[in-house]
Amino acid sequence: MADEKETTAAPAAPAPPKKGWEPTGEIAESDASKALLEKFAGFAAPVKNLAKEPTVMVKKEKLVEALEYLKSDPQHLFDYLSDMTAVHYPDNDKKIMTVYHLYSTSRKDSIRVKCELDEGEACPTCVGVWPAANWMEREAFDLMGVAFEGHPDLRRILMPDEWEGHPLRKEYPLGGPQEEEIRSNKYGKPQLLPDDLEEARKIIEEGRNER
Amino acid sequence: MNAEKPSYMREVLETREMELNMGPQHPATHGVYRAILTLDGERIMKLNSVVGYLHRGIEKWAEYRTYQQGVPIYDRLDYLGAVLNNHGIVGAVEKLLQLEVPRKAEYQRVICDELQRLASHLMWFATHALDIGAMSVLFYGVREREPIMDLFEAHFGQRLLPNAYPIGGCRLDFPKGWTEACRKFLKALKPRIDDYETLLTGNRMWRQRTIGVGVISKEDAIAYGLSGPTLRGSGVCFDVRRSIPYSAYPEFDFEIPLGTNGDVFDRYLCRMKEMRQSIRIIEQALDGMPEGDLKGKAPKIMRAPMGEVYFTVEAAKGQLGYYIVSDGTDKPYRLHIKSPSFINLQGLNRMSEGALIADMVAIIGSIDIVLGEVDR
């Protein structure tokens, strides 16, 4: 019985995507996305989406210009930066993607703008467009390791300043850099301290120095 | 902003800027939040926020759990508004998988959401007033919150972090007598909110501490991405329940209270009025509770196609968004949480420019942060 179960379960397990991440669904269009594609022809491309959310991929060179256009053009007025984040795709050609969710408080419309980056490439900052992006970009830098060109105060925000590595990257283990160390139990099994107080103190002191 | 000193003082007295560290163990920061204040006398010149003390890596953790396994952890973001966080993630997964939720379940969700909003606002009301020095309000606020916790306990089996909804619907019908208890509580709460307002709204000391303090203009509030009552206090009409409708909210009649000046007092008034609107919504939902199923057709193994969705709800603190990237497996490839407290806290810099140190406490209270959500 047990063997049968295993054999039936094995083919059902999804094959991990090998050739990078590619969105599926259909291309959703809104007035804003059409206008953006028209104005930045050659620099912007529509992206498929599952839930019919209009999405546009903009090239890095024109990103800030496009965001500024969406914000200030009287037709669009996307004055509210709802969310900004970054995603790591180690299997894609362009490994980092920054994602902007914009909303217009006057027209009650939303659009998603994305930008692809190479590994180690800096993304132009949009703090000049929305001050709200300040902490969002700091967070993306902290957790994803994306540098933002022209950011006024690019420091870590959630992790300690002296932290090494960027936790949300795919190669970063869930247990952190010490994961292996903890698993291998470097300090050995827990010991009972000896009854003699002096000796016990000595052992504790040694342990402290080691750490 | 910066009061000019008379010239003789400048010559005789040597003055210099001072750095003052506030927090992370400070009762008025509502958690482990640290502010480094650069002071000129008692005026704040610059505020440097230090957050992250409560960072638990929930976004990383989510990538290693299936969609269903992950649901309870999001309660721990804003632990005073757990049901609303739950609605956010459940709604996002439903949007990703294109699941339909039965109408009865949507109504039940609206009722529990609004009860949670009431509980969160009551807790804010209690602690905010305590920060400013109105001690007795704390007892009233916590007293009123207690019946809501009891209602949650009766329905969900948990008081604070109830893991309220499964993906695709709701678990159980309200227990016997629950609806009556809920109605009774709402009926009692309505006049009491009026009572509590008489404690503060017309109180001269309260007005002096709050009017004209922590002002943020309409334009700034939008540019800084504030949301929730903090944004609406500045007169911007943006409420996700109305602007980006979700669940059964379009079916209810309610108003969105707005402020005018964007100061601490307006944000206070907004929340007080919002509580009354929440009561209205719950009563309508209880009256119009439809018949039917509670559980929708949700698959046992949730495997979403490759793609991405962004789903937002109006949490007690503001717009709470979940951005899910799926890679075709049953776990999210990347899950990003747009937490309202994190973004609202950023606006604190702008609000506290030129304010007195004592007013800082009032301003932090008025943006209603929960550090579990700021640090995630």
Coordinates of C-alpha atoms in Angstrom, one line a residue:
Chain A
M1 CA 0.0 0.0 0.0
A2 CA 2.7 2.4 1.0
D3 CA 4.6 1.9 -2.2
E4 CA 1.5 2.5 -4.3
K5 CA 0.9 5.8 -2.5
E6 CA 4.4 6.9 -3.2
T7 CA 4.2 6.1 -6.8
T8 CA 0.9 7.9 -7.3
A9 CA 2.1 11.0 -5.4
A10 CA 5.4 11.3 -7.3
P11 CA 4.1 12.4 -10.7
A12 CA 1.6 14.8 -9.1
A13 CA 4.5 16.8 -7.6
P14 CA 5.0 19.9 -9.8
A15 CA 8.2 20.1 -11.7
P16 CA 10.1 23.2 -10.5
P17 CA 10.3 25.8 -13.2
K18 CA 13.6 25.5 -14.9
K19 CA 13.7 28.4 -17.4
G20 CA 12.9 31.3 -15.1
W21 CA 9.7 33.0 -14.2
E22 CA 7.2 34.1 -16.9
P23 CA 3.8 35.5 -16.0
T24 CA 0.8 33.9 -17.5
G25 CA -2.8 35.1 -18.0
E26 CA -3.8 37.7 -20.4
I27 CA -2.8 41.3 -21.1
A28 CA -5.0 43.7 -19.3
E29 CA -5.3 47.2 -20.7
S30 CA -6.4 50.5 -19.3
D31 CA -6.3 54.0 -20.7
A32 CA -3.3 54.7 -18.6
S33 CA -1.3 51.6 -19.7
K34 CA -2.2 52.3 -23.4
A35 CA -1.0 55.9 -23.1
L36 CA 2.2 54.8 -21.3
L37 CA 2.9 52.2 -24.0
E38 CA 2.4 54.8 -26.7
K39 CA 4.5 57.5 -25.1
F40 CA 7.4 55.3 -24.2
A41 CA 7.3 53.1 -27.3
G42 CA 10.4 51.0 -27.4
F43 CA 10.9 51.4 -23.7
A44 CA 7.7 49.9 -22.4
A45 CA 6.0 46.5 -22.9
P46 CA 2.7 45.1 -21.6
V47 CA 2.9 42.2 -19.2
K48 CA 0.4 39.4 -18.8
N49 CA -1.5 39.2 -15.6
L50 CA -3.8 36.6 -13.9
A51 CA -6.3 39.0 -12.4
K52 CA -6.6 41.5 -15.2
E53 CA -4.5 44.1 -13.4
P54 CA -2.9 46.4 -16.0
T55 CA 0.8 45.9 -15.9
V56 CA 3.6 47.6 -17.8
M57 CA 7.3 46.7 -17.9
V58 CA 9.4 49.8 -18.3
K59 CA 13.1 49.9 -19.1
K60 CA 15.4 51.2 -16.5
E61 CA 16.5 54.2 -18.5
K62 CA 13.0 55.6 -18.7
L63 CA 11.6 54.4 -15.4
V64 CA 11.7 57.6 -13.4
E65 CA 10.4 59.6 -16.4
A66 CA 7.6 57.1 -16.9
L67 CA 6.6 57.2 -13.2
E68 CA 6.8 61.0 -13.2
Y69 CA 4.6 61.1 -16.3
L70 CA 2.0 58.8 -14.7
K71 CA 2.0 60.9 -11.6
S72 CA 1.8 64.4 -13.1
D73 CA -0.1 64.0 -16.4
P74 CA -3.6 65.4 -15.9
Q75 CA -5.0 62.4 -17.6
H76 CA -3.6 59.9 -15.2
L77 CA -2.8 61.5 -11.9
F78 CA -1.4 58.4 -10.2
D79 CA -0.5 60.5 -7.1
Y80 CA -0.4 57.6 -4.6
L81 CA 2.4 55.1 -4.4
S82 CA 0.6 52.2 -2.8
D83 CA 3.5 49.8 -2.7
M84 CA 7.0 49.3 -4.0
T85 CA 9.0 46.1 -3.7
A86 CA 11.6 43.9 -5.4
V87 CA 11.6 40.3 -6.4
H88 CA 14.6 38.0 -7.0
Y89 CA 14.5 35.6 -10.0
P90 CA 17.8 33.7 -10.0
D91 CA 16.7 31.6 -13.0
N92 CA 15.8 34.6 -15.2
D93 CA 18.2 36.5 -17.5
K94 CA 17.4 39.7 -15.6
K95 CA 17.6 38.6 -12.0
I96 CA 16.0 41.4 -10.1
M97 CA 12.6 43.0 -10.7
T98 CA 11.3 46.1 -9.0
V99 CA 7.5 46.5 -8.8
Y100 CA 5.5 49.7 -8.3
H101 CA 1.8 49.7 -7.5
L102 CA 0.3 53.1 -8.2
Y103 CA -3.1 54.4 -7.4
S104 CA -4.9 57.5 -8.3
T105 CA -6.9 59.0 -5.5
S106 CA -8.9 61.3 -7.8
R107 CA -9.6 58.8 -10.6
K108 CA -9.7 55.7 -8.5
D109 CA -7.6 53.7 -10.9
S110 CA -4.5 51.6 -10.3
I111 CA -1.6 50.4 -12.4
R112 CA 1.5 48.2 -11.9
V113 CA 4.8 49.3 -13.3
K114 CA 7.7 46.8 -13.3
C115 CA 11.4 47.2 -14.1
E116 CA 13.9 44.5 -14.8
L117 CA 17.5 44.8 -13.6
D118 CA 20.7 42.8 -13.9
E119 CA 22.4 41.3 -10.9
G120 CA 24.2 44.1 -9.1
E121 CA 22.7 46.8 -11.3
A122 CA 21.4 49.9 -9.5
C123 CA 17.8 50.9 -9.9
P124 CA 17.0 54.6 -10.3
T125 CA 15.3 56.0 -7.2
C126 CA 11.8 57.4 -7.3
V127 CA 12.1 59.2 -4.0
G128 CA 12.0 62.4 -6.0
V129 CA 8.6 61.5 -7.3
W130 CA 7.0 60.1 -4.1
P131 CA 8.7 60.7 -0.7
A132 CA 6.9 57.5 0.3
A133 CA 9.4 55.5 -1.7
N134 CA 12.1 56.3 0.8
W135 CA 11.5 53.5 3.3
M136 CA 10.1 51.1 0.6
E137 CA 13.4 51.4 -1.3
R138 CA 15.4 51.1 1.9
E139 CA 13.5 47.9 2.6
A140 CA 14.1 46.5 -0.9
F141 CA 17.8 47.3 -0.5
D142 CA 17.9 45.7 3.0
L143 CA 16.1 42.5 2.2
M144 CA 16.8 42.1 -1.5
G145 CA 20.2 43.8 -2.0
V146 CA 19.0 46.2 -4.7
A147 CA 20.9 49.5 -4.8
F148 CA 19.0 52.6 -5.6
E149 CA 20.8 55.3 -7.5
G150 CA 20.3 58.7 -6.0
H151 CA 18.6 57.6 -2.9
P152 CA 19.2 60.2 -0.1
D153 CA 19.6 57.8 2.7
L154 CA 20.2 54.2 1.6
R155 CA 20.8 52.2 4.8
R156 CA 19.4 49.0 6.2
I157 CA 16.0 49.4 7.8
L158 CA 14.7 46.2 9.2
M159 CA 17.9 44.2 9.7
P160 CA 20.7 45.3 12.0
D161 CA 23.2 47.6 10.4
E162 CA 26.0 45.1 10.6
W163 CA 24.1 42.3 9.1
E164 CA 25.6 40.3 6.2
G165 CA 23.6 39.2 3.3
H166 CA 20.1 40.0 2.1
P167 CA 17.5 37.7 3.6
L168 CA 14.9 37.7 0.9
R169 CA 17.2 36.6 -1.9
K170 CA 16.6 33.0 -3.0
E171 CA 20.1 31.7 -2.2
Y172 CA 19.8 32.9 1.5
P173 CA 18.8 30.0 3.7
L174 CA 15.6 30.3 5.8
G175 CA 17.6 29.7 9.0
G176 CA 20.1 32.5 8.2
P177 CA 23.8 32.2 7.7
Q178 CA 24.2 30.3 10.9
E179 CA 21.8 27.6 9.9
E180 CA 24.5 25.0 9.1
E181 CA 26.3 25.8 12.3
I182 CA 23.2 25.4 14.4
R183 CA 22.4 22.1 12.7
S184 CA 25.9 20.7 13.2
N185 CA 25.7 21.7 16.9
K186 CA 29.1 23.3 17.2
Y187 CA 29.0 23.6 21.0
G188 CA 28.3 19.9 21.4
K189 CA 25.6 18.4 23.5
P190 CA 24.4 20.3 26.6
Q191 CA 26.4 19.2 29.7
L192 CA 25.6 19.2 33.3
L193 CA 27.8 21.6 35.3
P194 CA 30.0 20.0 38.0
D195 CA 29.0 20.4 41.6
D196 CA 32.1 22.3 42.5
L197 CA 31.3 26.0 42.2
E198 CA 34.7 27.1 41.2
E199 CA 35.0 24.6 38.4
A200 CA 31.5 25.4 37.1
R201 CA 32.4 29.1 37.0
K202 CA 35.5 28.3 35.0
I203 CA 33.5 26.3 32.4
I204 CA 30.9 29.1 32.0
E205 CA 33.7 31.7 31.6
E206 CA 35.4 29.6 28.9
G207 CA 32.2 29.2 27.0
R208 CA 31.7 33.0 27.1
N209 CA 35.1 33.7 25.8
E210 CA 34.7 31.2 23.0
R211 CA 31.6 33.0 21.8
Chain B
M1 CA 8.9 76.6 13.2
N2 CA 12.1 77.3 15.0
A3 CA 11.4 80.2 17.4
E4 CA 13.9 83.1 16.8
K5 CA 15.8 83.9 19.9
P6 CA 16.4 87.5 20.8
S7 CA 19.8 88.7 19.7
Y8 CA 21.2 89.3 23.2
M9 CA 20.5 85.7 24.1
R10 CA 22.4 84.5 21.1
E11 CA 25.4 86.5 22.1
V12 CA 25.4 85.6 25.8
L13 CA 24.1 82.1 25.9
E14 CA 25.8 79.4 24.0
T15 CA 23.2 77.0 22.6
R16 CA 23.7 73.8 20.7
E17 CA 21.6 71.1 19.3
M18 CA 21.0 68.1 21.4
E19 CA 20.4 64.5 20.5
L20 CA 17.8 62.7 22.6
N21 CA 17.2 59.0 22.3
M22 CA 13.5 58.0 22.8
G23 CA 12.8 54.3 23.0
P24 CA 13.1 51.4 22.2
Q25 CA 11.8 50.8 25.7
H26 CA 9.5 53.7 26.0
P27 CA 5.8 53.3 27.0
A28 CA 4.5 55.8 24.5
T29 CA 6.1 54.3 21.4
H30 CA 3.6 51.4 21.6
G31 CA 6.2 48.8 21.2
V32 CA 9.9 48.6 20.4
Y33 CA 10.3 51.7 18.3
R34 CA 13.2 54.0 18.7
A35 CA 13.3 57.7 17.7
I36 CA 16.6 59.7 17.7
L37 CA 15.5 63.3 18.1
T38 CA 17.7 66.2 17.3
L39 CA 16.5 69.0 19.5
D40 CA 16.8 72.7 19.7
G41 CA 15.6 73.4 23.2
E42 CA 12.3 71.6 23.3
R43 CA 11.6 71.7 19.6
I44 CA 12.3 68.8 17.3
M45 CA 14.6 69.7 14.4
K46 CA 15.0 66.2 13.0
L47 CA 13.7 62.8 13.7
N48 CA 15.5 59.7 12.8
S49 CA 13.4 56.5 13.1
V50 CA 15.0 53.2 14.0
V51 CA 12.7 50.2 13.4
G52 CA 13.2 46.5 12.9
Y53 CA 13.5 45.3 16.5
L54 CA 10.5 43.0 16.0
H55 CA 11.5 41.8 12.5
R56 CA 10.6 38.1 12.3
G57 CA 11.1 37.6 8.6
I58 CA 7.5 36.7 7.9
E59 CA 7.9 37.3 4.2
K60 CA 10.8 34.9 4.0
W61 CA 9.0 32.3 6.1
A62 CA 5.9 32.5 3.8
E63 CA 8.0 31.3 0.9
Y64 CA 8.5 27.9 2.7
R65 CA 4.8 27.2 3.5
T66 CA 1.9 26.4 1.4
Y67 CA -0.9 28.9 1.0
Q68 CA -3.0 27.3 3.6
Q69 CA -0.2 26.7 6.1
G70 CA 0.8 30.3 5.9
V71 CA -2.6 31.9 6.9
P72 CA -2.3 32.0 10.7
I73 CA 1.0 33.8 10.8
Y74 CA -0.3 37.0 9.3
D75 CA -2.5 37.4 12.4
R76 CA 0.8 38.3 14.1
L77 CA 1.4 41.3 11.9
D78 CA -1.1 43.7 13.4
Y79 CA -1.9 41.8 16.5
L80 CA -4.7 44.2 17.5
G81 CA -6.4 43.8 14.1
A82 CA -5.7 40.1 13.4
V83 CA -9.0 39.3 11.6
L84 CA -8.3 42.1 9.1
N85 CA -4.9 40.8 8.3
N86 CA -6.4 37.4 7.8
H87 CA -9.0 38.8 5.4
G88 CA -6.1 40.4 3.4
I89 CA -4.1 37.2 2.8
V90 CA -7.2 35.0 2.2
G91 CA -8.5 37.5 -0.3
A92 CA -5.2 37.7 -2.1
V93 CA -5.0 33.9 -2.5
E94 CA -8.6 33.8 -3.6
K95 CA -7.8 36.4 -6.2
L96 CA -4.8 34.5 -7.3
L97 CA -6.7 31.2 -7.7
Q98 CA -9.9 32.9 -8.9
L99 CA -12.0 31.3 -6.2
E100 CA -15.5 32.4 -5.6
V101 CA -16.6 33.1 -2.1
P102 CA -20.2 32.5 -1.1
R103 CA -22.2 35.6 -0.3
K104 CA -23.0 34.5 3.1
A105 CA -19.4 34.0 3.9
E106 CA -18.7 37.5 2.6
Y107 CA -21.3 38.9 5.0
Q108 CA -19.8 37.0 7.9
R109 CA -16.4 38.4 7.0
V110 CA -17.8 41.9 6.9
I111 CA -19.3 41.5 10.4
C112 CA -16.1 40.1 11.9
D113 CA -13.9 42.6 10.1
E114 CA -15.9 45.5 11.4
L115 CA -16.0 44.1 14.9
Q116 CA -12.2 43.8 14.7
R117 CA -12.0 47.4 13.5
L118 CA -14.0 48.5 16.5
A119 CA -11.8 46.5 18.8
S120 CA -8.7 48.0 17.3
H121 CA -10.0 51.6 17.4
L122 CA -11.1 51.1 21.0
M123 CA -7.7 49.9 22.0
W124 CA -6.2 52.9 20.1
F125 CA -8.6 55.2 21.9
A126 CA -7.7 53.8 25.2
T127 CA -3.9 54.0 24.8
H128 CA -3.8 57.3 22.8
A129 CA -5.7 59.0 25.6
L130 CA -3.5 57.4 28.2
D131 CA -0.4 58.7 26.4
I132 CA -1.7 62.2 26.5
G133 CA -2.7 61.8 30.2
A134 CA -6.4 60.9 30.3
M135 CA -6.0 57.9 32.4
S136 CA -9.7 57.0 33.0
V137 CA -10.3 56.6 29.2
L138 CA -8.0 53.5 29.3
F139 CA -10.4 51.6 31.5
Y140 CA -13.4 52.5 29.4
G141 CA -11.7 51.6 26.1
V142 CA -10.5 48.2 27.4
R143 CA -13.9 47.5 29.0
E144 CA -15.7 48.0 25.7
R145 CA -13.2 45.9 23.8
E146 CA -13.8 43.0 26.1
P147 CA -17.3 42.0 24.8
I148 CA -15.8 41.9 21.2
M149 CA -13.1 39.5 22.4
D150 CA -15.8 37.4 24.0
L151 CA -17.8 37.4 20.8
F152 CA -14.6 36.3 18.9
E153 CA -14.0 33.6 21.5
A154 CA -17.6 32.3 21.1
H155 CA -17.3 32.2 17.3
F156 CA -13.7 31.5 16.5
G157 CA -12.6 29.9 19.7
Q158 CA -9.8 32.4 20.1
R159 CA -9.7 36.0 21.4
L160 CA -6.8 37.8 20.0
L161 CA -5.3 35.9 17.1
P162 CA -8.3 33.9 15.9
N163 CA -7.0 32.6 12.5
A164 CA -10.4 33.8 11.3
Y165 CA -11.1 32.6 7.8
P166 CA -9.9 29.7 5.7
I167 CA -9.2 30.2 2.0
G168 CA -12.5 30.1 0.1
G169 CA -15.1 31.1 2.7
C170 CA -15.7 30.8 6.4
R171 CA -15.6 27.9 8.8
L172 CA -18.7 27.8 10.9
D173 CA -22.0 29.6 11.2
F174 CA -22.4 31.9 14.1
P175 CA -23.2 29.9 17.3
K176 CA -26.6 30.0 18.8
G177 CA -27.4 33.3 20.4
W178 CA -24.3 35.0 19.0
T179 CA -26.3 37.4 16.7
E180 CA -28.4 38.5 19.6
A181 CA -25.4 39.0 21.8
C182 CA -23.8 41.0 19.0
R183 CA -26.8 43.2 18.6
K184 CA -27.1 43.8 22.3
F185 CA -23.4 44.8 22.5
L186 CA -23.8 47.3 19.6
K187 CA -26.9 48.8 21.1
A188 CA -25.0 49.4 24.3
L189 CA -21.9 50.7 22.6
K190 CA -23.6 53.4 20.6
P191 CA -24.5 55.7 23.4
R192 CA -21.2 54.9 25.2
I193 CA -19.2 56.2 22.3
D194 CA -21.1 59.5 22.7
D195 CA -20.3 59.4 26.4
Y196 CA -16.6 58.9 25.7
E197 CA -16.5 61.7 23.2
T198 CA -17.8 64.1 25.9
L199 CA -14.8 63.0 28.0
L200 CA -12.4 64.2 25.3
T201 CA -13.8 66.1 22.3
G202 CA -15.0 69.1 24.3
N203 CA -12.3 68.8 26.9
R204 CA -10.2 72.0 26.9
M205 CA -7.0 70.2 27.9
W206 CA -7.5 67.6 25.2
R207 CA -8.1 70.2 22.6
Q208 CA -5.0 72.2 23.6
R209 CA -2.9 69.0 23.4
T210 CA -4.2 67.9 20.0
I211 CA -5.5 70.8 17.8
G212 CA -2.8 72.1 15.5
V213 CA -0.3 69.4 16.6
G214 CA 1.3 67.1 14.1
V215 CA -0.2 68.8 11.1
I216 CA 0.3 67.1 7.7
S217 CA -1.2 68.7 4.6
K218 CA -3.4 66.9 2.1
E219 CA -0.7 66.9 -0.6
D220 CA 2.0 65.7 1.8
A221 CA -0.2 63.0 3.2
I222 CA -0.7 61.6 -0.3
A223 CA 2.9 62.0 -1.3
Y224 CA 4.0 60.2 1.8
G225 CA 1.7 57.3 1.0
L226 CA -0.2 57.5 4.3
S227 CA -3.4 55.6 4.5
G228 CA -6.4 54.9 6.8
P229 CA -7.6 57.4 9.3
T230 CA -4.2 59.1 9.2
L231 CA -4.7 60.0 5.6
R232 CA -8.4 60.8 5.9
G233 CA -7.7 63.1 8.8
S234 CA -6.0 65.3 6.2
G235 CA -9.2 65.3 4.1
V236 CA -8.3 62.8 1.4
C237 CA -11.2 60.5 0.6
F238 CA -9.4 57.2 0.2
D239 CA -10.9 54.2 1.9
V240 CA -10.2 50.8 0.2
R241 CA -13.7 49.6 1.2
R242 CA -15.2 52.3 -1.1
S243 CA -12.3 53.1 -3.6
I244 CA -11.2 49.6 -4.5
P245 CA -14.3 47.6 -3.4
Y246 CA -13.8 44.1 -2.1
S247 CA -15.9 41.5 -0.3
A248 CA -19.5 42.6 0.3
Y249 CA -18.8 46.2 1.1
P250 CA -20.4 47.7 -2.0
E251 CA -23.8 46.4 -0.6
F252 CA -23.7 48.5 2.5
D253 CA -24.5 52.1 3.2
F254 CA -21.8 53.9 5.2
E255 CA -20.0 57.2 5.2
I256 CA -16.3 57.9 5.2
P257 CA -15.5 60.5 7.8
L258 CA -13.0 63.0 6.7
G259 CA -11.0 65.6 8.6
T260 CA -9.9 69.0 7.4
N261 CA -6.7 70.2 9.1
G262 CA -4.8 66.9 9.3
D263 CA -3.8 67.4 12.9
V264 CA -4.0 64.9 15.8
F265 CA -7.5 66.1 16.7
D266 CA -8.8 65.5 13.2
R267 CA -7.4 62.0 13.2
Y268 CA -9.0 61.4 16.5
L269 CA -12.4 62.6 15.3
C270 CA -12.1 60.4 12.2
R271 CA -11.5 57.3 14.2
M272 CA -14.4 58.1 16.5
K273 CA -16.8 58.7 13.6
E274 CA -15.5 55.5 11.9
M275 CA -16.5 53.5 14.9
R276 CA -20.1 54.6 14.5
Q277 CA -19.9 53.7 10.8
S278 CA -18.6 50.3 11.7
I279 CA -21.6 49.8 14.0
R280 CA -23.9 50.8 11.1
I281 CA -22.3 48.3 8.7
I282 CA -22.5 45.4 11.2
E283 CA -26.2 46.1 11.9
Q284 CA -26.9 46.2 8.2
A285 CA -25.0 42.9 7.7
L286 CA -26.8 41.2 10.5
D287 CA -30.1 42.3 9.1
G288 CA -29.4 41.2 5.6
M289 CA -27.6 38.0 6.3
P290 CA -28.2 35.8 3.3
E291 CA -28.9 32.1 3.4
G292 CA -26.6 29.6 1.7
D293 CA -23.2 27.9 2.0
L294 CA -20.3 29.2 4.0
K295 CA -17.6 27.2 2.3
G296 CA -16.7 27.8 -1.3
K297 CA -15.2 25.4 -3.7
A298 CA -11.5 25.6 -2.6
P299 CA -9.1 22.9 -3.9
K300 CA -7.3 20.8 -1.3
I301 CA -3.9 21.5 -3.0
M302 CA -3.7 25.1 -4.1
R303 CA -1.5 25.4 -7.1
A304 CA -1.7 28.7 -8.7
P305 CA -0.5 29.4 -12.3
M306 CA 2.6 31.5 -12.8
G307 CA 1.7 35.1 -12.2
E308 CA 1.2 37.8 -9.7
V309 CA -1.7 39.6 -7.9
Y310 CA -2.0 42.5 -5.5
F311 CA -4.9 42.6 -3.2
T312 CA -5.6 45.3 -0.6
V313 CA -8.0 45.6 2.3
E314 CA -8.8 48.5 4.6
A315 CA -7.3 47.4 7.8
A316 CA -7.8 49.3 11.0
K317 CA -4.5 51.2 10.4
G318 CA -4.9 51.8 6.7
Q319 CA -4.4 50.1 3.4
L320 CA -3.0 46.6 3.9
G321 CA -1.8 45.0 0.7
Y322 CA -0.6 41.5 -0.2
Y323 CA 1.5 41.1 -3.3
I324 CA 1.8 37.5 -4.2
V325 CA 4.1 36.1 -6.9
S326 CA 3.4 32.5 -7.8
D327 CA 5.7 30.2 -9.7
G328 CA 3.2 27.4 -10.4
T329 CA 3.8 25.5 -7.1
D330 CA 1.6 25.4 -4.0
K331 CA 3.8 27.9 -2.2
P332 CA 4.2 31.6 -2.9
Y333 CA 7.4 32.4 -4.8
R334 CA 7.4 35.8 -3.2
L335 CA 5.0 37.4 -0.8
H336 CA 5.3 41.1 0.0
I337 CA 3.2 42.8 2.7
K338 CA 2.4 46.4 2.3
S339 CA 1.8 47.2 5.9
P340 CA 0.0 50.5 6.7
S341 CA 1.9 51.1 9.9
F342 CA 5.3 51.0 8.2
I343 CA 4.3 53.6 5.7
N344 CA 2.4 55.8 8.1
L345 CA 5.4 55.8 10.5
Q346 CA 7.4 57.2 7.7
G347 CA 5.2 60.3 7.7
L348 CA 6.1 60.9 11.4
N349 CA 9.2 62.7 10.2
R350 CA 7.1 65.2 8.4
M351 CA 4.4 65.6 11.2
S352 CA 6.9 66.1 14.0
E353 CA 9.0 68.8 12.3
G354 CA 9.1 71.7 14.7
A355 CA 6.9 70.0 17.3
L356 CA 7.6 69.9 21.0
I357 CA 9.0 66.7 22.5
A358 CA 5.8 66.3 24.6
D359 CA 3.7 66.5 21.4
M360 CA 5.7 63.6 19.9
V361 CA 3.9 61.3 22.2
A362 CA 0.5 62.6 20.9
I363 CA 1.6 62.3 17.3
I364 CA 2.8 58.8 17.6
G365 CA -0.4 57.9 19.3
S366 CA -2.5 59.5 16.5
I367 CA -1.0 57.5 13.7
D368 CA -1.8 54.3 15.6
I369 CA 1.2 52.1 14.8
V370 CA 1.6 48.5 15.8
L371 CA 5.2 47.5 15.7
G372 CA 4.4 43.9 14.8
E373 CA 3.2 45.3 11.5
V374 CA 6.0 47.8 11.0
D375 CA 8.8 45.3 11.4
R376 CA 6.9 42.2 10.0

